[in-house]
Amino acid sequence: MAWILIVFLILLGGLIAPFGDLLGTKIGKARFSILKLRPKKTATIITIITGGFISSISIGLLLLISEEFRQRLFVDIPFLQKTLDESKKALIPLQEERRILEEKINIKEKELNKLKSDVKDFRSGNVVIKKGQTLFIAQVNSNPKVKFDLAKIYNSADKYVQKIVIPSKKEIKNILLWKPTDISEIERVATKGGNWIILIKAATNVLKGDNFVFVYPELLQNKIIVRKGEVITSEILINNDLDYKNINFKIRTLLRKTRDQIKSKGSITNEITTRGDFIKKIIDSLDTNRNIKYKLEVVSLRDSKTSDPILVDLTITEE
């Protein structure tokens, strides 16, 4: 639109110039006089007035046909400046949000690059310890020499991990790296009294041949999870379930529920040791000719604490 206005003004100026000159010439030849002025001066004044009149018409036409021209001609500069200042103020929090978002993006990009590196390491088969993996489990009893006992645990864990990460290295050295605050916290809690289980876990993925392994501890109270004779879980068998396939499925489901149950109580073991052939025992106990229900129960055979394997038996009774 702007270039059209420029062309229009150039053409208009070209038209005004000869018209004004022609008008002045004719008035001069006619010896026309205004206010007793000499004809020459009268012609000059009329030429000026005519030029101004034509310019006014030009501006009027521009105002009529061009909204952009009207806005530029009658714009309120102070108002625009105020609007600009307000816009700048409104932009400040947006710039801060942008900075925060850029920081988050950078963090996520670093995490993504780390993840890509970890995936690459996994694919190449070099990872021998995964992040969060439990490396060592030990029991700690509160006593006056608890710091000495903890030092022995740290040393044993160090030797064990070194065999995993650098199995060919004969020289014994400290491979585990701890936060001093973690060790202080373990000592503080352990000296309060009680029976505890310490879990030493990997803080990062570890590649074979790494010289150091960053670790962190978890300290759990070594409490009774299940007692001898306690029914941990149970399941009902109906007449339709009394075949080998269904009984086997029921037992596996029951043992899975048992594992979930002891985990929810605080056990860290993944082992549930069973005694005898459950399926044969159950089938021998069933009377498939009678339309009755049977109740299967998983019963603990001993007291088991936080880190102890769970030894269970399965009993079946009529409902």
Tab-separated table of C-alpha atoms in Angstrom:
chain	number	residue	atom	x	y	z
A	1	MET	CA	0.000	0.000	0.000
A	2	ALA	CA	2.846	2.423	0.816
A	3	TRP	CA	4.389	2.271	-2.655
A	4	ILE	CA	0.987	3.054	-4.235
A	5	LEU	CA	0.753	6.237	-2.130
A	6	ILE	CA	4.271	7.261	-3.139
A	7	VAL	CA	3.490	6.842	-6.842
A	8	PHE	CA	0.220	8.728	-6.367
A	9	LEU	CA	1.969	11.685	-4.689
A	10	ILE	CA	4.616	11.852	-7.417
A	11	LEU	CA	1.976	11.913	-10.143
A	12	LEU	CA	-0.075	14.458	-8.220
A	13	GLY	CA	2.940	16.720	-7.780
A	14	GLY	CA	3.660	16.459	-11.483
A	15	LEU	CA	0.100	17.532	-12.287
A	16	ILE	CA	0.034	20.402	-9.773
A	17	ALA	CA	3.208	22.067	-11.054
A	18	PRO	CA	2.107	22.822	-14.688
A	19	PHE	CA	-1.453	23.609	-13.607
A	20	GLY	CA	-0.277	26.226	-11.109
A	21	ASP	CA	2.151	27.685	-13.630
A	22	LEU	CA	-0.567	27.867	-16.310
A	23	LEU	CA	-3.011	29.534	-13.915
A	24	GLY	CA	-0.440	32.118	-12.836
A	25	THR	CA	0.444	32.905	-16.449
A	26	LYS	CA	-3.175	33.473	-17.470
A	27	ILE	CA	-3.864	35.717	-14.483
A	28	GLY	CA	-0.714	37.700	-15.248
A	29	LYS	CA	-1.729	38.228	-18.869
A	30	ALA	CA	-5.229	39.278	-17.821
A	31	ARG	CA	-3.685	42.025	-15.687
A	32	PHE	CA	-5.923	40.954	-12.796
A	33	SER	CA	-5.357	42.788	-9.498
A	34	ILE	CA	-6.357	42.007	-5.891
A	35	LEU	CA	-6.218	44.542	-3.084
A	36	LYS	CA	-4.588	47.039	-5.427
A	37	LEU	CA	-1.555	44.804	-5.837
A	38	ARG	CA	0.388	44.728	-9.019
A	39	PRO	CA	-0.840	42.070	-11.472
A	40	LYS	CA	2.439	40.152	-11.197
A	41	LYS	CA	2.162	39.839	-7.407
A	42	THR	CA	-1.527	39.028	-7.706
A	43	ALA	CA	-0.661	36.180	-10.082
A	44	THR	CA	1.947	34.888	-7.594
A	45	ILE	CA	-0.519	34.957	-4.673
A	46	ILE	CA	-3.208	33.165	-6.679
A	47	THR	CA	-0.671	30.561	-7.773
A	48	ILE	CA	0.286	29.946	-4.107
A	49	ILE	CA	-3.352	29.729	-3.024
A	50	THR	CA	-4.125	27.373	-5.882
A	51	GLY	CA	-1.171	25.134	-4.971
A	52	GLY	CA	-2.287	25.013	-1.344
A	53	PHE	CA	-5.838	24.244	-2.393
A	54	ILE	CA	-4.737	21.436	-4.678
A	55	SER	CA	-2.447	20.060	-1.953
A	56	SER	CA	-5.358	20.104	0.499
A	57	ILE	CA	-7.485	18.195	-1.997
A	58	SER	CA	-4.634	15.696	-2.419
A	59	ILE	CA	-4.363	15.153	1.325
A	60	GLY	CA	-8.134	14.847	1.564
A	61	LEU	CA	-8.156	12.184	-1.129
A	62	LEU	CA	-5.363	10.311	0.631
A	63	LEU	CA	-7.261	10.446	3.918
A	64	LEU	CA	-10.344	9.183	2.147
A	65	ILE	CA	-8.788	6.211	0.385
A	66	SER	CA	-5.999	5.171	2.809
A	67	GLU	CA	-6.692	3.993	6.354
A	68	GLU	CA	-2.954	3.547	6.937
A	69	PHE	CA	-2.349	7.212	6.009
A	70	ARG	CA	-5.088	8.343	8.407
A	71	GLN	CA	-3.557	6.296	11.233
A	72	ARG	CA	-0.071	7.642	10.590
A	73	LEU	CA	-1.285	11.257	10.305
A	74	PHE	CA	-3.443	11.356	13.421
A	75	VAL	CA	-1.511	8.936	15.615
A	76	ASP	CA	-1.219	9.787	19.313
A	77	ILE	CA	2.535	9.621	20.004
A	78	PRO	CA	2.267	9.814	23.835
A	79	PHE	CA	-0.372	7.100	23.778
A	80	LEU	CA	1.847	4.920	21.617
A	81	GLN	CA	4.794	5.487	23.944
A	82	LYS	CA	2.675	4.551	26.953
A	83	THR	CA	1.450	1.423	25.174
A	84	LEU	CA	5.027	0.530	24.274
A	85	ASP	CA	6.171	0.929	27.895
A	86	GLU	CA	3.306	-1.239	29.132
A	87	SER	CA	4.146	-3.870	26.544
A	88	LYS	CA	7.762	-3.887	27.704
A	89	LYS	CA	6.659	-4.346	31.319
A	90	ALA	CA	4.339	-7.182	30.314
A	91	LEU	CA	7.210	-8.760	28.423
A	92	ILE	CA	9.474	-8.995	31.506
A	93	PRO	CA	7.673	-11.952	33.178
A	94	LEU	CA	7.409	-13.658	29.799
A	95	GLN	CA	11.161	-13.320	29.366
A	96	GLU	CA	11.648	-14.848	32.829
A	97	GLU	CA	9.340	-17.726	31.922
A	98	ARG	CA	11.278	-18.216	28.724
A	99	ARG	CA	14.539	-18.336	30.676
A	100	ILE	CA	13.104	-20.945	33.063
A	101	LEU	CA	11.766	-23.007	30.163
A	102	GLU	CA	15.134	-22.852	28.413
A	103	GLU	CA	16.833	-24.078	31.592
A	104	LYS	CA	14.351	-26.952	31.839
A	105	ILE	CA	14.927	-27.790	28.186
A	106	ASN	CA	18.689	-27.836	28.758
A	107	ILE	CA	18.267	-30.139	31.752
A	108	LYS	CA	16.003	-32.478	29.785
A	109	GLU	CA	18.453	-32.479	26.885
A	110	LYS	CA	21.232	-33.508	29.265
A	111	GLU	CA	19.020	-36.252	30.690
A	112	LEU	CA	18.180	-37.398	27.171
A	113	ASN	CA	21.841	-37.492	26.196
A	114	LYS	CA	22.613	-39.449	29.368
A	115	LEU	CA	19.790	-41.858	28.576
A	116	LYS	CA	21.086	-42.309	25.030
A	117	SER	CA	24.526	-43.012	26.442
A	118	ASP	CA	23.089	-45.529	28.909
A	119	VAL	CA	21.140	-47.266	26.142
A	120	LYS	CA	24.282	-47.430	24.053
A	121	ASP	CA	26.181	-48.923	26.975
A	122	PHE	CA	23.441	-51.484	27.581
A	123	ARG	CA	23.458	-52.511	23.936
A	124	SER	CA	27.217	-52.865	23.928
A	125	GLY	CA	26.989	-55.072	27.017
A	126	ASN	CA	29.405	-52.998	29.113
A	127	VAL	CA	27.065	-52.212	32.014
A	128	VAL	CA	27.743	-54.524	34.947
A	129	ILE	CA	25.746	-52.606	37.574
A	130	LYS	CA	22.504	-50.724	36.967
A	131	LYS	CA	21.426	-47.542	38.694
A	132	GLY	CA	19.436	-48.344	41.847
A	133	GLN	CA	20.691	-51.938	41.972
A	134	THR	CA	21.252	-53.314	45.471
A	135	LEU	CA	24.926	-54.229	45.732
A	136	PHE	CA	25.233	-55.387	49.313
A	137	ILE	CA	22.946	-56.238	52.234
A	138	ALA	CA	24.095	-56.472	55.841
A	139	GLN	CA	22.624	-56.539	59.316
A	140	VAL	CA	23.598	-53.940	61.904
A	141	ASN	CA	22.895	-54.326	65.608
A	142	SER	CA	23.138	-51.263	67.786
A	143	ASN	CA	26.063	-51.550	70.213
A	144	PRO	CA	28.966	-49.426	71.500
A	145	LYS	CA	31.143	-50.634	68.603
A	146	VAL	CA	28.602	-49.939	65.855
A	147	LYS	CA	30.995	-47.652	63.963
A	148	PHE	CA	33.546	-50.454	63.839
A	149	ASP	CA	30.873	-52.883	62.607
A	150	LEU	CA	29.816	-50.426	59.902
A	151	ALA	CA	33.422	-50.013	58.764
A	152	LYS	CA	33.689	-53.798	58.340
A	153	ILE	CA	30.466	-53.790	56.290
A	154	TYR	CA	31.760	-50.990	54.049
A	155	ASN	CA	35.020	-52.882	53.519
A	156	SER	CA	33.230	-56.144	52.662
A	157	ALA	CA	30.927	-54.324	50.244
A	158	ASP	CA	33.926	-52.658	48.613
A	159	LYS	CA	35.651	-55.988	47.986
A	160	TYR	CA	32.456	-57.562	46.656
A	161	VAL	CA	31.768	-54.737	44.195
A	162	GLN	CA	35.378	-54.651	43.045
A	163	LYS	CA	35.110	-58.302	41.986
A	164	ILE	CA	32.142	-57.348	39.799
A	165	VAL	CA	33.548	-54.183	38.239
A	166	ILE	CA	37.285	-54.946	38.045
A	167	PRO	CA	37.520	-58.735	38.423
A	168	SER	CA	41.018	-58.983	36.945
A	169	LYS	CA	42.583	-56.411	39.260
A	170	LYS	CA	44.388	-58.004	42.186
A	171	GLU	CA	45.257	-54.806	44.011
A	172	ILE	CA	42.630	-54.058	46.652
A	173	LYS	CA	41.522	-50.449	46.838
A	174	ASN	CA	38.456	-48.472	47.817
A	175	ILE	CA	36.132	-48.456	44.830
A	176	LEU	CA	32.933	-47.277	46.535
A	177	LEU	CA	32.350	-43.539	46.806
A	178	TRP	CA	29.949	-42.306	49.501
A	179	LYS	CA	28.532	-38.978	50.490
A	180	PRO	CA	29.956	-38.161	53.936
A	181	THR	CA	26.486	-37.069	55.030
A	182	ASP	CA	25.108	-40.537	54.195
A	183	ILE	CA	27.661	-42.259	56.416
A	184	SER	CA	27.014	-39.790	59.237
A	185	GLU	CA	23.264	-40.400	58.981
A	186	ILE	CA	23.716	-44.193	59.125
A	187	GLU	CA	25.881	-43.895	62.232
A	188	ARG	CA	23.417	-41.494	63.843
A	189	VAL	CA	20.434	-43.808	63.319
A	190	ALA	CA	22.279	-47.031	64.156
A	191	THR	CA	23.547	-45.697	67.482
A	192	LYS	CA	19.996	-44.968	68.640
A	193	GLY	CA	19.374	-48.646	69.241
A	194	GLY	CA	17.557	-51.466	67.517
A	195	ASN	CA	18.240	-53.990	64.803
A	196	TRP	CA	18.806	-52.632	61.288
A	197	ILE	CA	19.345	-53.761	57.715
A	198	ILE	CA	21.637	-51.647	55.545
A	199	LEU	CA	21.230	-51.759	51.765
A	200	ILE	CA	24.070	-50.362	49.664
A	201	LYS	CA	22.776	-49.290	46.241
A	202	ALA	CA	24.368	-47.980	43.048
A	203	ALA	CA	23.734	-44.289	42.371
A	204	THR	CA	24.590	-44.599	38.659
A	205	ASN	CA	25.098	-47.202	35.973
A	206	VAL	CA	28.553	-48.743	36.237
A	207	LEU	CA	30.619	-49.997	33.318
A	208	LYS	CA	33.050	-52.847	33.507
A	209	GLY	CA	36.476	-51.452	34.317
A	210	ASP	CA	35.269	-48.262	36.030
A	211	ASN	CA	37.550	-47.133	38.827
A	212	PHE	CA	34.796	-45.846	41.095
A	213	VAL	CA	31.196	-46.704	41.956
A	214	PHE	CA	28.976	-44.025	43.459
A	215	VAL	CA	26.668	-45.531	46.076
A	216	TYR	CA	24.029	-44.516	48.580
A	217	PRO	CA	22.570	-46.395	51.567
A	218	GLU	CA	19.100	-47.347	52.723
A	219	LEU	CA	18.642	-48.215	56.365
A	220	LEU	CA	15.632	-50.371	57.247
A	221	GLN	CA	14.460	-51.618	60.594
A	222	ASN	CA	14.961	-55.376	60.800
A	223	LYS	CA	11.478	-56.258	62.007
A	224	ILE	CA	9.308	-59.367	61.989
A	225	ILE	CA	7.443	-59.606	58.679
A	226	VAL	CA	5.568	-62.878	59.250
A	227	ARG	CA	5.402	-65.219	62.224
A	228	LYS	CA	5.390	-68.984	62.321
A	229	GLY	CA	1.907	-70.348	61.592
A	230	GLU	CA	0.634	-67.036	60.183
A	231	VAL	CA	-1.706	-67.305	57.183
A	232	ILE	CA	-0.291	-64.894	54.626
A	233	THR	CA	-2.787	-65.315	51.760
A	234	SER	CA	-5.649	-67.626	50.847
A	235	GLU	CA	-7.742	-68.637	47.841
A	236	ILE	CA	-11.025	-70.508	47.330
A	237	LEU	CA	-11.231	-73.510	44.984
A	238	ILE	CA	-14.600	-74.502	43.581
A	239	ASN	CA	-15.571	-77.685	41.764
A	240	ASN	CA	-14.835	-76.147	38.335
A	241	ASP	CA	-11.240	-75.481	39.388
A	242	LEU	CA	-10.421	-79.051	40.330
A	243	ASP	CA	-8.121	-79.980	37.471
A	244	TYR	CA	-4.355	-79.877	37.143
A	245	LYS	CA	-4.201	-76.740	34.968
A	246	ASN	CA	-6.506	-74.648	37.159
A	247	ILE	CA	-4.892	-75.814	40.382
A	248	ASN	CA	-1.435	-74.935	39.043
A	249	PHE	CA	-2.682	-71.477	37.996
A	250	LYS	CA	-4.309	-70.906	41.403
A	251	ILE	CA	-1.111	-71.824	43.221
A	252	ARG	CA	1.032	-69.495	41.104
A	253	THR	CA	-1.471	-66.681	41.630
A	254	LEU	CA	-1.484	-67.351	45.355
A	255	LEU	CA	2.316	-67.275	45.585
A	256	ARG	CA	2.420	-64.015	43.621
A	257	LYS	CA	-0.082	-62.491	46.041
A	258	THR	CA	2.031	-63.800	48.904
A	259	ARG	CA	5.129	-62.091	47.530
A	260	ASP	CA	3.212	-58.822	47.106
A	261	GLN	CA	1.864	-59.122	50.635
A	262	ILE	CA	5.248	-59.570	52.294
A	263	LYS	CA	6.687	-56.746	50.182
A	264	SER	CA	3.944	-54.445	51.425
A	265	LYS	CA	4.943	-55.346	55.002
A	266	GLY	CA	8.545	-54.289	54.385
A	267	SER	CA	10.327	-57.468	53.304
A	268	ILE	CA	13.232	-56.990	50.902
A	269	THR	CA	13.525	-60.628	49.896
A	270	ASN	CA	12.462	-61.914	46.515
A	271	GLU	CA	12.471	-65.530	47.644
A	272	ILE	CA	9.482	-67.565	48.743
A	273	THR	CA	10.618	-71.075	49.520
A	274	THR	CA	7.960	-73.780	49.375
A	275	ARG	CA	8.024	-77.197	50.964
A	276	GLY	CA	6.992	-80.325	49.102
A	277	ASP	CA	4.954	-80.837	45.949
A	278	PHE	CA	1.970	-78.557	46.388
A	279	ILE	CA	0.031	-79.731	43.393
A	280	LYS	CA	0.254	-83.445	44.205
A	281	LYS	CA	-0.629	-82.757	47.809
A	282	ILE	CA	-3.720	-80.791	46.821
A	283	ILE	CA	-4.928	-83.239	44.191
A	284	ASP	CA	-4.578	-86.107	46.641
A	285	SER	CA	-6.695	-84.153	49.136
A	286	LEU	CA	-9.542	-83.335	46.763
A	287	ASP	CA	-12.769	-85.219	46.321
A	288	THR	CA	-13.938	-84.260	42.842
A	289	ASN	CA	-17.173	-86.174	43.214
A	290	ARG	CA	-18.503	-83.855	45.884
A	291	ASN	CA	-19.793	-80.379	45.120
A	292	ILE	CA	-17.876	-78.572	47.843
A	293	LYS	CA	-15.449	-75.669	48.103
A	294	TYR	CA	-11.866	-75.867	49.277
A	295	LYS	CA	-9.752	-73.175	50.867
A	296	LEU	CA	-6.058	-72.903	50.010
A	297	GLU	CA	-3.876	-71.078	52.530
A	298	VAL	CA	-0.215	-70.060	52.360
A	299	VAL	CA	1.157	-70.482	55.882
A	300	SER	CA	4.521	-69.279	57.176
A	301	LEU	CA	6.676	-72.065	58.622
A	302	ARG	CA	8.904	-69.769	60.692
A	303	ASP	CA	9.388	-66.248	61.932
A	304	SER	CA	10.915	-64.171	59.125
A	305	LYS	CA	12.437	-60.715	59.393
A	306	THR	CA	13.008	-57.970	56.828
A	307	SER	CA	15.837	-59.632	54.917
A	308	ASP	CA	15.007	-63.299	55.629
A	309	PRO	CA	13.712	-65.626	52.896
A	310	ILE	CA	10.089	-66.611	53.461
A	311	LEU	CA	9.503	-70.340	54.027
A	312	VAL	CA	5.881	-71.376	53.492
A	313	ASP	CA	3.618	-74.385	53.303
A	314	LEU	CA	0.243	-74.685	51.618
A	315	THR	CA	-2.716	-76.146	53.435
A	316	ILE	CA	-6.095	-77.143	52.030
A	317	THR	CA	-9.335	-77.435	53.976
A	318	GLU	CA	-12.993	-77.864	53.153
A	319	GLU	CA	-15.148	-74.763	53.304
